[in-house]
PDB file of C-alpha atoms in Angstrom:
ATOM      1  CA  UNK A 239      46.805 -48.873  51.305  1.00  0.00           C
ATOM      2  CA  UNK A 240      48.557 -46.283  53.516  1.00  0.00           C
ATOM      3  CA  UNK A 241      46.969 -43.144  54.824  1.00  0.00           C
ATOM      4  CA  UNK A 242      48.703 -41.087  52.335  1.00  0.00           C
ATOM      5  CA  UNK A 243      47.475 -42.893  49.560  1.00  0.00           C
ATOM      6  CA  UNK A 244      43.855 -42.947  50.851  1.00  0.00           C
ATOM      7  CA  UNK A 245      44.185 -39.127  51.351  1.00  0.00           C
ATOM      8  CA  UNK A 246      45.537 -38.669  47.723  1.00  0.00           C
ATOM      9  CA  UNK A 247      42.386 -40.704  46.350  1.00  0.00           C
ATOM     10  CA  UNK A 248      39.766 -38.996  48.239  1.00  0.00           C
ATOM     11  CA  UNK A 249      40.159 -35.768  46.617  1.00  0.00           C
ATOM     12  CA  UNK A 250      40.293 -37.389  43.297  1.00  0.00           C
ATOM     13  CA  UNK A 251      37.031 -38.871  43.672  1.00  0.00           C
ATOM     14  CA  UNK A 252      35.466 -35.636  45.333  1.00  0.00           C
ATOM     15  CA  UNK A 253      36.638 -33.668  42.097  1.00  0.00           C
ATOM     16  CA  UNK A 254      35.326 -36.541  39.749  1.00  0.00           C
ATOM     17  CA  UNK A 255      31.806 -36.282  41.439  1.00  0.00           C
ATOM     18  CA  UNK A 256      31.808 -32.682  41.083  1.00  0.00           C
ATOM     19  CA  UNK A 257      32.712 -32.955  37.462  1.00  0.00           C
ATOM     20  CA  UNK A 258      29.836 -35.429  36.961  1.00  0.00           C
ATOM     21  CA  UNK A 259      27.443 -33.089  38.605  1.00  0.00           C
ATOM     22  CA  UNK A 260      28.749 -30.080  36.567  1.00  0.00           C
ATOM     23  CA  UNK A 261      28.352 -31.872  33.608  1.00  0.00           C
ATOM     24  CA  UNK A 262      24.875 -32.851  34.016  1.00  0.00           C
ATOM     25  CA  UNK A 263      23.360 -29.376  35.562  1.00  0.00           C
ATOM     26  CA  UNK A 264      23.956 -27.526  32.152  1.00  0.00           C
ATOM     27  CA  UNK A 265      22.047 -30.103  30.209  1.00  0.00           C
ATOM     28  CA  UNK A 266      18.942 -29.740  32.964  1.00  0.00           C
ATOM     29  CA  UNK A 267      19.255 -25.938  32.512  1.00  0.00           C
ATOM     30  CA  UNK A 268      19.436 -25.932  28.745  1.00  0.00           C
ATOM     31  CA  UNK A 269      16.455 -28.152  28.621  1.00  0.00           C
ATOM     32  CA  UNK A 270      14.406 -25.800  30.996  1.00  0.00           C
ATOM     33  CA  UNK A 271      15.699 -22.883  29.148  1.00  0.00           C
ATOM     34  CA  UNK A 272      14.538 -24.630  25.742  1.00  0.00           C
ATOM     35  CA  UNK A 273      11.171 -25.209  27.283  1.00  0.00           C
ATOM     36  CA  UNK A 274      10.821 -21.665  28.611  1.00  0.00           C
ATOM     37  CA  UNK A 275      11.418 -20.516  25.224  1.00  0.00           C
ATOM     38  CA  UNK A 276       9.222 -22.474  23.645  1.00  0.00           C
ATOM     39  CA  UNK A 277       6.564 -21.494  25.930  1.00  0.00           C
ATOM     40  CA  UNK A 278       7.257 -17.948  25.582  1.00  0.00           C
ATOM     41  CA  UNK A 279       7.148 -18.431  21.641  1.00  0.00           C
ATOM     42  CA  UNK A 280       3.717 -20.132  21.974  1.00  0.00           C
ATOM     43  CA  UNK A 281       2.455 -17.458  24.344  1.00  0.00           C
ATOM     44  CA  UNK A 282       3.466 -14.699  21.743  1.00  0.00           C
ATOM     45  CA  UNK A 283       2.094 -16.546  18.747  1.00  0.00           C
ATOM     46  CA  UNK A 284      -1.060 -17.006  20.562  1.00  0.00           C
ATOM     47  CA  UNK A 285      -1.572 -13.344  21.566  1.00  0.00           C
ATOM     48  CA  UNK A 286      -0.790 -11.853  18.273  1.00  0.00           C
ATOM     49  CA  UNK A 287      -2.606 -14.222  16.107  1.00  0.00           C
ATOM     50  CA  UNK A 288      -5.168 -12.591  13.864  1.00  0.00           C
ATOM     51  CA  UNK A 289      -8.646 -14.307  14.387  1.00  0.00           C
ATOM     52  CA  UNK A 290     -11.490 -13.263  12.173  1.00  0.00           C
ATOM     53  CA  UNK A 291     -15.096 -14.525  11.345  1.00  0.00           C
ATOM     54  CA  UNK A 292     -15.745 -15.723   7.911  1.00  0.00           C
ATOM     55  CA  UNK A 293     -18.656 -17.459   5.700  1.00  0.00           C
ATOM     56  CA  UNK A 294     -17.535 -20.794   4.266  1.00  0.00           C
ATOM     57  CA  UNK A 295     -20.188 -22.754   2.865  1.00  0.00           C
ATOM     58  CA  UNK A 296     -22.939 -20.673   4.305  1.00  0.00           C
ATOM     59  CA  UNK A 297     -21.652 -21.248   7.871  1.00  0.00           C
ATOM     60  CA  UNK A 298     -19.992 -18.529  10.138  1.00  0.00           C
ATOM     61  CA  UNK A 299     -16.430 -19.814  10.872  1.00  0.00           C
ATOM     62  CA  UNK A 300     -13.548 -18.314  12.994  1.00  0.00           C
ATOM     63  CA  UNK A 301     -10.303 -18.346  11.010  1.00  0.00           C
ATOM     64  CA  UNK A 302      -6.908 -17.992  12.333  1.00  0.00           C
ATOM     65  CA  UNK A 303      -4.017 -16.462  10.578  1.00  0.00           C
ATOM     66  CA  UNK A 304      -3.639 -14.288   7.311  1.00  0.00           C
ATOM     67  CA  UNK A 305      -3.135 -15.101   3.705  1.00  0.00           C
ATOM     68  CA  UNK A 306       0.487 -14.257   2.674  1.00  0.00           C
ATOM     69  CA  UNK A 307       0.476 -13.744  -0.942  1.00  0.00           C
ATOM     70  CA  UNK A 308      -2.084 -10.688  -1.298  1.00  0.00           C
ATOM     71  CA  UNK A 309      -0.700  -9.206   1.793  1.00  0.00           C
ATOM     72  CA  UNK A 310       3.028  -9.071   0.340  1.00  0.00           C
ATOM     73  CA  UNK A 311       1.695  -7.125  -2.567  1.00  0.00           C
ATOM     74  CA  UNK A 312      -0.141  -4.661  -0.193  1.00  0.00           C
ATOM     75  CA  UNK A 313       3.232  -4.461   1.863  1.00  0.00           C
ATOM     76  CA  UNK A 314       5.227  -3.677  -1.156  1.00  0.00           C
ATOM     77  CA  UNK A 315       2.932  -0.998  -2.287  1.00  0.00           C
ATOM     78  CA  UNK A 316       3.065   0.376   1.382  1.00  0.00           C
ATOM     79  CA  UNK A 317       6.854   0.328   0.941  1.00  0.00           C
ATOM     80  CA  UNK A 318       6.583   2.110  -1.929  1.00  0.00           C
ATOM     81  CA  UNK A 319       4.599   5.097  -0.659  1.00  0.00           C
ATOM     82  CA  UNK A 320       7.023   5.004   2.422  1.00  0.00           C
ATOM     83  CA  UNK A 321       9.943   5.651  -0.153  1.00  0.00           C
ATOM     84  CA  UNK A 322       8.260   8.142  -1.954  1.00  0.00           C
ATOM     85  CA  UNK A 323       8.008  10.105   1.142  1.00  0.00           C
ATOM     86  CA  UNK A 324      11.850   9.433   1.969  1.00  0.00           C
ATOM     87  CA  UNK A 325      12.778  10.241  -1.511  1.00  0.00           C
ATOM     88  CA  UNK A 326      10.769  13.531  -1.581  1.00  0.00           C
ATOM     89  CA  UNK A 327      12.490  14.432   1.571  1.00  0.00           C
ATOM     90  CA  UNK A 328      15.752  13.764  -0.083  1.00  0.00           C
ATOM     91  CA  UNK A 329      15.013  15.873  -2.840  1.00  0.00           C
ATOM     92  CA  UNK A 330      14.866  13.023  -5.555  1.00  0.00           C
ATOM     93  CA  UNK A 331      11.457  13.910  -6.603  1.00  0.00           C
ATOM     94  CA  UNK A 332      11.670  11.663 -10.009  1.00  0.00           C
ATOM     95  CA  UNK A 333      12.286   8.833  -7.894  1.00  0.00           C
ATOM     96  CA  UNK A 334       9.328   9.815  -5.427  1.00  0.00           C
ATOM     97  CA  UNK A 335       7.039  10.097  -8.458  1.00  0.00           C
ATOM     98  CA  UNK A 336       8.190   6.637  -9.931  1.00  0.00           C
ATOM     99  CA  UNK A 337       7.673   5.356  -6.498  1.00  0.00           C
ATOM    100  CA  UNK A 338       3.834   6.203  -6.383  1.00  0.00           C
ATOM    101  CA  UNK A 339       3.152   4.792  -9.818  1.00  0.00           C
ATOM    102  CA  UNK A 340       5.083   1.468  -8.710  1.00  0.00           C
ATOM    103  CA  UNK A 341       2.549   1.486  -5.638  1.00  0.00           C
ATOM    104  CA  UNK A 342      -0.402   1.893  -7.940  1.00  0.00           C
ATOM    105  CA  UNK A 343       0.509  -1.068  -9.950  1.00  0.00           C
ATOM    106  CA  UNK A 344       1.204  -2.998  -6.718  1.00  0.00           C
ATOM    107  CA  UNK A 345      -2.130  -1.717  -5.229  1.00  0.00           C
ATOM    108  CA  UNK A 346      -4.005  -2.912  -8.490  1.00  0.00           C
ATOM    109  CA  UNK A 347      -2.633  -6.446  -8.182  1.00  0.00           C
ATOM    110  CA  UNK A 348      -3.265  -7.102  -4.659  1.00  0.00           C
ATOM    111  CA  UNK A 349      -7.185  -7.540  -5.019  1.00  0.00           C
ATOM    112  CA  UNK A 350      -6.816  -9.386  -8.310  1.00  0.00           C
ATOM    113  CA  UNK A 351      -4.332 -11.812  -6.596  1.00  0.00           C
ATOM    114  CA  UNK A 352      -6.505 -12.407  -3.628  1.00  0.00           C
ATOM    115  CA  UNK A 353      -9.430 -12.950  -5.893  1.00  0.00           C
ATOM    116  CA  UNK A 354      -7.802 -15.357  -8.381  1.00  0.00           C
ATOM    117  CA  UNK A 355      -6.388 -17.399  -5.314  1.00  0.00           C
ATOM    118  CA  UNK A 356      -9.658 -17.281  -3.354  1.00  0.00           C
ATOM    119  CA  UNK A 357      -7.452 -15.614  -0.410  1.00  0.00           C
ATOM    120  CA  UNK A 358      -9.895 -12.472   0.450  1.00  0.00           C
ATOM    121  CA  UNK A 359     -10.099 -11.529   3.985  1.00  0.00           C
ATOM    122  CA  UNK A 360     -11.385  -8.801   6.314  1.00  0.00           C
ATOM    123  CA  UNK A 361      -7.893  -8.082   7.431  1.00  0.00           C
ATOM    124  CA  UNK A 362      -6.427  -7.776   3.733  1.00  0.00           C
ATOM    125  CA  UNK A 363      -9.144  -5.180   2.858  1.00  0.00           C
ATOM    126  CA  UNK A 364      -8.412  -3.279   5.958  1.00  0.00           C
ATOM    127  CA  UNK A 365      -4.864  -3.466   5.461  1.00  0.00           C
ATOM    128  CA  UNK A 366      -5.021  -2.417   1.791  1.00  0.00           C
ATOM    129  CA  UNK A 367      -6.893   0.594   2.854  1.00  0.00           C
ATOM    130  CA  UNK A 368      -4.406   1.679   5.212  1.00  0.00           C
ATOM    131  CA  UNK A 369      -1.606   1.175   2.941  1.00  0.00           C
ATOM    132  CA  UNK A 370      -3.570   3.142   0.275  1.00  0.00           C
ATOM    133  CA  UNK A 371      -3.816   5.984   3.006  1.00  0.00           C
ATOM    134  CA  UNK A 372       0.126   6.215   2.914  1.00  0.00           C
ATOM    135  CA  UNK A 373       0.880   5.696  -0.779  1.00  0.00           C
ATOM    136  CA  UNK A 374      -1.827   7.709  -2.309  1.00  0.00           C
ATOM    137  CA  UNK A 375      -2.868  10.007   0.812  1.00  0.00           C
ATOM    138  CA  UNK A 376       0.370  10.801   2.786  1.00  0.00           C
ATOM    139  CA  UNK A 377       3.004  10.387   0.005  1.00  0.00           C
ATOM    140  CA  UNK A 378       1.619  12.830  -2.911  1.00  0.00           C
ATOM    141  CA  UNK A 379       0.742  15.458  -0.422  1.00  0.00           C
ATOM    142  CA  UNK A 380       4.114  15.605   1.091  1.00  0.00           C
ATOM    143  CA  UNK A 381       5.825  14.869  -2.235  1.00  0.00           C
ATOM    144  CA  UNK A 382       4.309  17.967  -3.706  1.00  0.00           C
ATOM    145  CA  UNK A 383       4.696  20.047  -0.597  1.00  0.00           C
ATOM    146  CA  UNK A 384       8.444  19.523  -0.299  1.00  0.00           C
ATOM    147  CA  UNK A 385       8.972  20.162  -4.019  1.00  0.00           C
ATOM    148  CA  UNK A 386       7.107  23.324  -4.396  1.00  0.00           C
ATOM    149  CA  UNK A 387       4.056  23.959  -2.125  1.00  0.00           C
ATOM    150  CA  UNK A 388       6.387  24.804   0.887  1.00  0.00           C
ATOM    151  CA  UNK A 389       7.579  27.908  -1.065  1.00  0.00           C
ATOM    152  CA  UNK A 390       3.965  29.570  -0.788  1.00  0.00           C
ATOM    153  CA  UNK A 391       3.951  29.198   2.914  1.00  0.00           C
ATOM    154  CA  UNK A 392       0.967  28.367   5.231  1.00  0.00           C
ATOM    155  CA  UNK A 393      -1.562  28.130   1.876  1.00  0.00           C
ATOM    156  CA  UNK A 394       0.973  25.481   0.646  1.00  0.00           C
ATOM    157  CA  UNK A 395       0.770  23.323   3.768  1.00  0.00           C
ATOM    158  CA  UNK A 396      -3.232  23.976   4.173  1.00  0.00           C
ATOM    159  CA  UNK A 397      -3.724  22.497   0.791  1.00  0.00           C
ATOM    160  CA  UNK A 398      -1.681  19.596   1.308  1.00  0.00           C
ATOM    161  CA  UNK A 399      -3.347  18.795   4.554  1.00  0.00           C
ATOM    162  CA  UNK A 400      -6.713  19.263   2.643  1.00  0.00           C
ATOM    163  CA  UNK A 401      -5.584  16.528   0.144  1.00  0.00           C
ATOM    164  CA  UNK A 402      -4.565  14.099   2.710  1.00  0.00           C
ATOM    165  CA  UNK A 403      -7.970  14.546   4.680  1.00  0.00           C
ATOM    166  CA  UNK A 404      -9.708  14.175   1.472  1.00  0.00           C
ATOM    167  CA  UNK A 405      -7.923  11.043   0.566  1.00  0.00           C
ATOM    168  CA  UNK A 406      -8.907   9.757   4.104  1.00  0.00           C
ATOM    169  CA  UNK A 407     -12.640  10.611   4.008  1.00  0.00           C
ATOM    170  CA  UNK A 408     -12.467   9.233   0.387  1.00  0.00           C
ATOM    171  CA  UNK A 409     -11.036   5.899   1.389  1.00  0.00           C
ATOM    172  CA  UNK A 410     -13.710   5.645   4.540  1.00  0.00           C
ATOM    173  CA  UNK A 411     -16.456   6.335   2.237  1.00  0.00           C
ATOM    174  CA  UNK A 412     -15.464   3.794  -0.448  1.00  0.00           C
ATOM    175  CA  UNK A 413     -15.098   1.274   2.638  1.00  0.00           C
ATOM    176  CA  UNK A 414     -18.756   1.650   3.595  1.00  0.00           C
ATOM    177  CA  UNK A 415     -19.996   1.767   0.200  1.00  0.00           C
ATOM    178  CA  UNK A 416     -18.655  -1.532  -0.875  1.00  0.00           C
ATOM    179  CA  UNK A 417     -21.620  -3.613  -2.331  1.00  0.00           C
ATOM    180  CA  UNK A 418     -24.072  -0.871  -2.174  1.00  0.00           C
ATOM    181  CA  UNK A 419     -22.977   0.945  -5.264  1.00  0.00           C
ATOM    182  CA  UNK A 420     -22.767   0.051  -9.108  1.00  0.00           C
ATOM    183  CA  UNK A 421     -19.245  -1.525  -9.570  1.00  0.00           C
ATOM    184  CA  UNK A 422     -19.228   0.115 -12.973  1.00  0.00           C
ATOM    185  CA  UNK A 423     -18.508   3.453 -11.598  1.00  0.00           C
ATOM    186  CA  UNK A 424     -16.698   5.075  -8.815  1.00  0.00           C
ATOM    187  CA  UNK A 425     -18.341   7.932  -6.708  1.00  0.00           C
ATOM    188  CA  UNK A 426     -15.729  10.253  -6.514  1.00  0.00           C
ATOM    189  CA  UNK A 427     -12.099  10.279  -8.015  1.00  0.00           C
ATOM    190  CA  UNK A 428     -10.431   7.359  -6.834  1.00  0.00           C
ATOM    191  CA  UNK A 429      -7.222   7.947  -4.688  1.00  0.00           C
ATOM    192  CA  UNK A 430      -4.831   6.285  -7.005  1.00  0.00           C
ATOM    193  CA  UNK A 431      -5.995   8.403  -9.797  1.00  0.00           C
ATOM    194  CA  UNK A 432      -5.657  11.570  -7.509  1.00  0.00           C
ATOM    195  CA  UNK A 433      -2.117  10.639  -6.591  1.00  0.00           C
ATOM    196  CA  UNK A 434      -1.087   9.723 -10.208  1.00  0.00           C
ATOM    197  CA  UNK A 435      -2.204  13.323 -11.215  1.00  0.00           C
ATOM    198  CA  UNK A 436      -0.163  14.703  -8.387  1.00  0.00           C
ATOM    199  CA  UNK A 437       2.725  12.652  -9.065  1.00  0.00           C
ATOM    200  CA  UNK A 438       2.725  13.023 -12.676  1.00  0.00           C
ATOM    201  CA  UNK A 439       2.644  16.980 -12.167  1.00  0.00           C
ATOM    202  CA  UNK A 440       5.645  16.779  -9.908  1.00  0.00           C
ATOM    203  CA  UNK A 441       7.463  14.612 -12.091  1.00  0.00           C
ATOM    204  CA  UNK A 442       6.990  16.609 -15.303  1.00  0.00           C
ATOM    205  CA  UNK A 443       7.368  20.053 -13.966  1.00  0.00           C
ATOM    206  CA  UNK A 444      10.365  19.172 -11.802  1.00  0.00           C
ATOM    207  CA  UNK A 445      12.052  17.546 -14.841  1.00  0.00           C
ATOM    208  CA  UNK A 446      11.628  21.078 -16.875  1.00  0.00           C
ATOM    209  CA  UNK A 447      12.826  23.114 -13.954  1.00  0.00           C
ATOM    210  CA  UNK A 448       9.526  24.692 -13.587  1.00  0.00           C
ATOM    211  CA  UNK A 449       9.756  26.701 -10.415  1.00  0.00           C
ATOM    212  CA  UNK A 450       8.095  29.869 -11.639  1.00  0.00           C
ATOM    213  CA  UNK A 451       5.554  31.405  -9.281  1.00  0.00           C
ATOM    214  CA  UNK A 452       2.986  30.475 -11.761  1.00  0.00           C
ATOM    215  CA  UNK A 453       3.689  26.621 -11.637  1.00  0.00           C
ATOM    216  CA  UNK A 454       3.657  27.185  -7.826  1.00  0.00           C
ATOM    217  CA  UNK A 455      -0.076  28.365  -8.265  1.00  0.00           C
ATOM    218  CA  UNK A 456      -0.772  25.523 -10.955  1.00  0.00           C
ATOM    219  CA  UNK A 457       0.292  23.055  -8.546  1.00  0.00           C
ATOM    220  CA  UNK A 458      -1.695  24.372  -5.720  1.00  0.00           C
ATOM    221  CA  UNK A 459      -4.730  24.170  -7.978  1.00  0.00           C
ATOM    222  CA  UNK A 460      -3.823  20.386  -9.069  1.00  0.00           C
ATOM    223  CA  UNK A 461      -3.458  19.322  -5.536  1.00  0.00           C
ATOM    224  CA  UNK A 462      -6.662  20.983  -4.211  1.00  0.00           C
ATOM    225  CA  UNK A 463      -8.646  19.852  -7.296  1.00  0.00           C
ATOM    226  CA  UNK A 464      -7.368  16.408  -6.666  1.00  0.00           C
ATOM    227  CA  UNK A 465      -8.511  16.438  -3.049  1.00  0.00           C
ATOM    228  CA  UNK A 466     -11.999  18.047  -3.770  1.00  0.00           C
ATOM    229  CA  UNK A 467     -12.527  15.449  -6.672  1.00  0.00           C
ATOM    230  CA  UNK A 468     -11.994  12.528  -4.299  1.00  0.00           C
ATOM    231  CA  UNK A 469     -14.886  13.475  -2.058  1.00  0.00           C
ATOM    232  CA  UNK A 470     -17.293  14.751  -4.545  1.00  0.00           C
ATOM    233  CA  UNK A 471     -20.274  12.703  -6.092  1.00  0.00           C
ATOM    234  CA  UNK A 472     -18.935  12.976  -9.499  1.00  0.00           C
ATOM    235  CA  UNK A 473     -18.954   9.377 -11.091  1.00  0.00           C
ATOM    236  CA  UNK A 474     -15.763   8.128 -12.584  1.00  0.00           C
ATOM    237  CA  UNK A 475     -15.575   4.992 -14.825  1.00  0.00           C
ATOM    238  CA  UNK A 476     -13.959   2.148 -12.921  1.00  0.00           C
ATOM    239  CA  UNK A 477     -13.339  -0.454 -15.822  1.00  0.00           C
ATOM    240  CA  UNK A 478     -14.325  -3.088 -13.494  1.00  0.00           C
ATOM    241  CA  UNK A 479     -16.868  -4.434 -16.010  1.00  0.00           C
ATOM    242  CA  UNK A 480     -14.116  -5.249 -18.600  1.00  0.00           C
ATOM    243  CA  UNK A 481     -14.008  -8.965 -18.998  1.00  0.00           C
ATOM    244  CA  UNK A 482     -10.267  -9.666 -19.968  1.00  0.00           C
ATOM    245  CA  UNK A 483     -11.203 -13.354 -20.457  1.00  0.00           C
ATOM    246  CA  UNK A 484     -13.040 -12.735 -23.751  1.00  0.00           C
ATOM    247  CA  UNK A 485     -11.174 -12.586 -26.836  1.00  0.00           C
ATOM    248  CA  UNK A 486     -10.848  -8.887 -28.388  1.00  0.00           C
ATOM    249  CA  UNK A 487     -10.098  -7.670 -31.929  1.00  0.00           C
ATOM    250  CA  UNK A 488      -6.594  -7.633 -32.783  1.00  0.00           C
ATOM    251  CA  UNK A 489      -6.580  -3.729 -33.004  1.00  0.00           C
ATOM    252  CA  UNK A 490      -6.918  -3.302 -29.050  1.00  0.00           C
ATOM    253  CA  UNK A 491      -3.670  -5.347 -28.556  1.00  0.00           C
ATOM    254  CA  UNK A 492      -2.147  -2.978 -31.211  1.00  0.00           C
ATOM    255  CA  UNK A 493      -3.455  -0.060 -29.519  1.00  0.00           C
ATOM    256  CA  UNK A 494      -2.102  -1.174 -26.165  1.00  0.00           C
ATOM    257  CA  UNK A 495       1.350  -1.573 -27.631  1.00  0.00           C
ATOM    258  CA  UNK A 496       1.102   1.841 -29.027  1.00  0.00           C
ATOM    259  CA  UNK A 497       0.227   3.196 -25.802  1.00  0.00           C
ATOM    260  CA  UNK A 498       3.383   1.637 -24.142  1.00  0.00           C
ATOM    261  CA  UNK A 499       5.474   3.161 -26.796  1.00  0.00           C
ATOM    262  CA  UNK A 500       4.125   6.653 -26.500  1.00  0.00           C
ATOM    263  CA  UNK A 501       4.643   6.092 -22.630  1.00  0.00           C
ATOM    264  CA  UNK A 502       8.286   5.150 -22.968  1.00  0.00           C
ATOM    265  CA  UNK A 503       9.031   8.264 -25.045  1.00  0.00           C
ATOM    266  CA  UNK A 504       8.515  10.713 -22.470  1.00  0.00           C
ATOM    267  CA  UNK A 505       6.858   8.841 -19.083  1.00  0.00           C
ATOM    268  CA  UNK A 506       6.242  12.073 -17.174  1.00  0.00           C
ATOM    269  CA  UNK A 507       4.267  14.007 -19.756  1.00  0.00           C
ATOM    270  CA  UNK A 508       2.401  11.147 -21.173  1.00  0.00           C
ATOM    271  CA  UNK A 509       1.221   9.838 -17.776  1.00  0.00           C
ATOM    272  CA  UNK A 510       0.358  13.371 -16.954  1.00  0.00           C
ATOM    273  CA  UNK A 511      -1.964  13.772 -19.953  1.00  0.00           C
ATOM    274  CA  UNK A 512      -3.388  10.262 -19.486  1.00  0.00           C
ATOM    275  CA  UNK A 513      -4.461  10.908 -15.941  1.00  0.00           C
ATOM    276  CA  UNK A 514      -5.439  14.389 -16.423  1.00  0.00           C
ATOM    277  CA  UNK A 515      -7.740  12.970 -19.195  1.00  0.00           C
ATOM    278  CA  UNK A 516      -9.285  10.542 -16.762  1.00  0.00           C
ATOM    279  CA  UNK A 517      -9.694  13.256 -13.881  1.00  0.00           C
ATOM    280  CA  UNK A 518     -11.337  15.629 -16.314  1.00  0.00           C
ATOM    281  CA  UNK A 519     -13.461  12.938 -17.758  1.00  0.00           C
ATOM    282  CA  UNK A 520     -15.605  13.024 -14.592  1.00  0.00           C
ATOM    283  CA  UNK A 521     -16.691  16.630 -14.400  1.00  0.00           C
ATOM    284  CA  UNK A 522     -17.171  16.643 -18.403  1.00  0.00           C
ATOM    285  CA  UNK A 523     -19.566  13.440 -18.113  1.00  0.00           C
ATOM    286  CA  UNK A 524     -21.464  14.962 -15.335  1.00  0.00           C
ATOM    287  CA  UNK A 525     -21.831  18.387 -17.354  1.00  0.00           C
ATOM    288  CA  UNK A 526     -23.030  16.415 -20.389  1.00  0.00           C
ATOM    289  CA  UNK A 527     -25.494  14.380 -18.466  1.00  0.00           C
ATOM    290  CA  UNK A 528     -26.940  17.682 -16.994  1.00  0.00           C
ATOM    291  CA  UNK A 529     -26.939  19.489 -20.406  1.00  0.00           C
ATOM    292  CA  UNK A 530     -28.700  16.511 -22.093  1.00  0.00           C
ATOM    293  CA  UNK A 531     -32.442  17.066 -22.571  1.00  0.00           C
ATOM    294  CA  UNK A 532     -34.776  14.750 -20.764  1.00  0.00           C
ATOM    295  CA  UNK A 533     -37.138  12.903 -22.887  1.00  0.00           C
TER     296      UNK A 533
END
């Protein structure tokens, strides 16, 4: 082999070696990168994991993770409350009121789903309470304020804040009284019912273009009264002692069907009458108990 041939062959062998090294280096880099990503992912999951103590079979255990199904309902209720705020800011008060009622339905389902599937947890209870603060505390007050209370000036936003503060106090008191009061009764107006009263009032009066000063004062009274009743000691029937598993007379189902028909005819008005009657039931029963002579 001549010197020229050796000189031509040597560069080719050098390039082939470089190519082989180049081909192997990315694989090694990819593997290290994948390993690094896996370590970061594992560390993130470990650092963000929810750990709570629970009692199972009479023993305290540390449980990791959360139950997905009931928290999905809670998240949906939270989204409905947030949507109500956005819709109110955008001037779509009918959609805002409907969103609050949807949040009520979802809020009623999450606890029942958790009990039916045996997926109750302290995390779920706290998450549900925070979601209720948005859906039944902030949302109704902001919807009422952006619709008509802002026209009253400082008094309007003070009353709206009063409602929000009372909703927060109501939820805090409810959380610490769990298990220590008769489940047949609520102490104070439940926050979902207070939110329903405010939302139904906004929905009804806005549908009739009721923007006179008298309606502004009426909404002021409704929002303030709903807030004060939430932190009162007036008892409200909770309906928790009803057993839906037992058979009922046929007329009960007929009454439920008629109720749905009446609500569908004029939803805003019928919901306002329904929840207005429930809100008034507490003070009326309290007065009747006071007036009843003691034997």
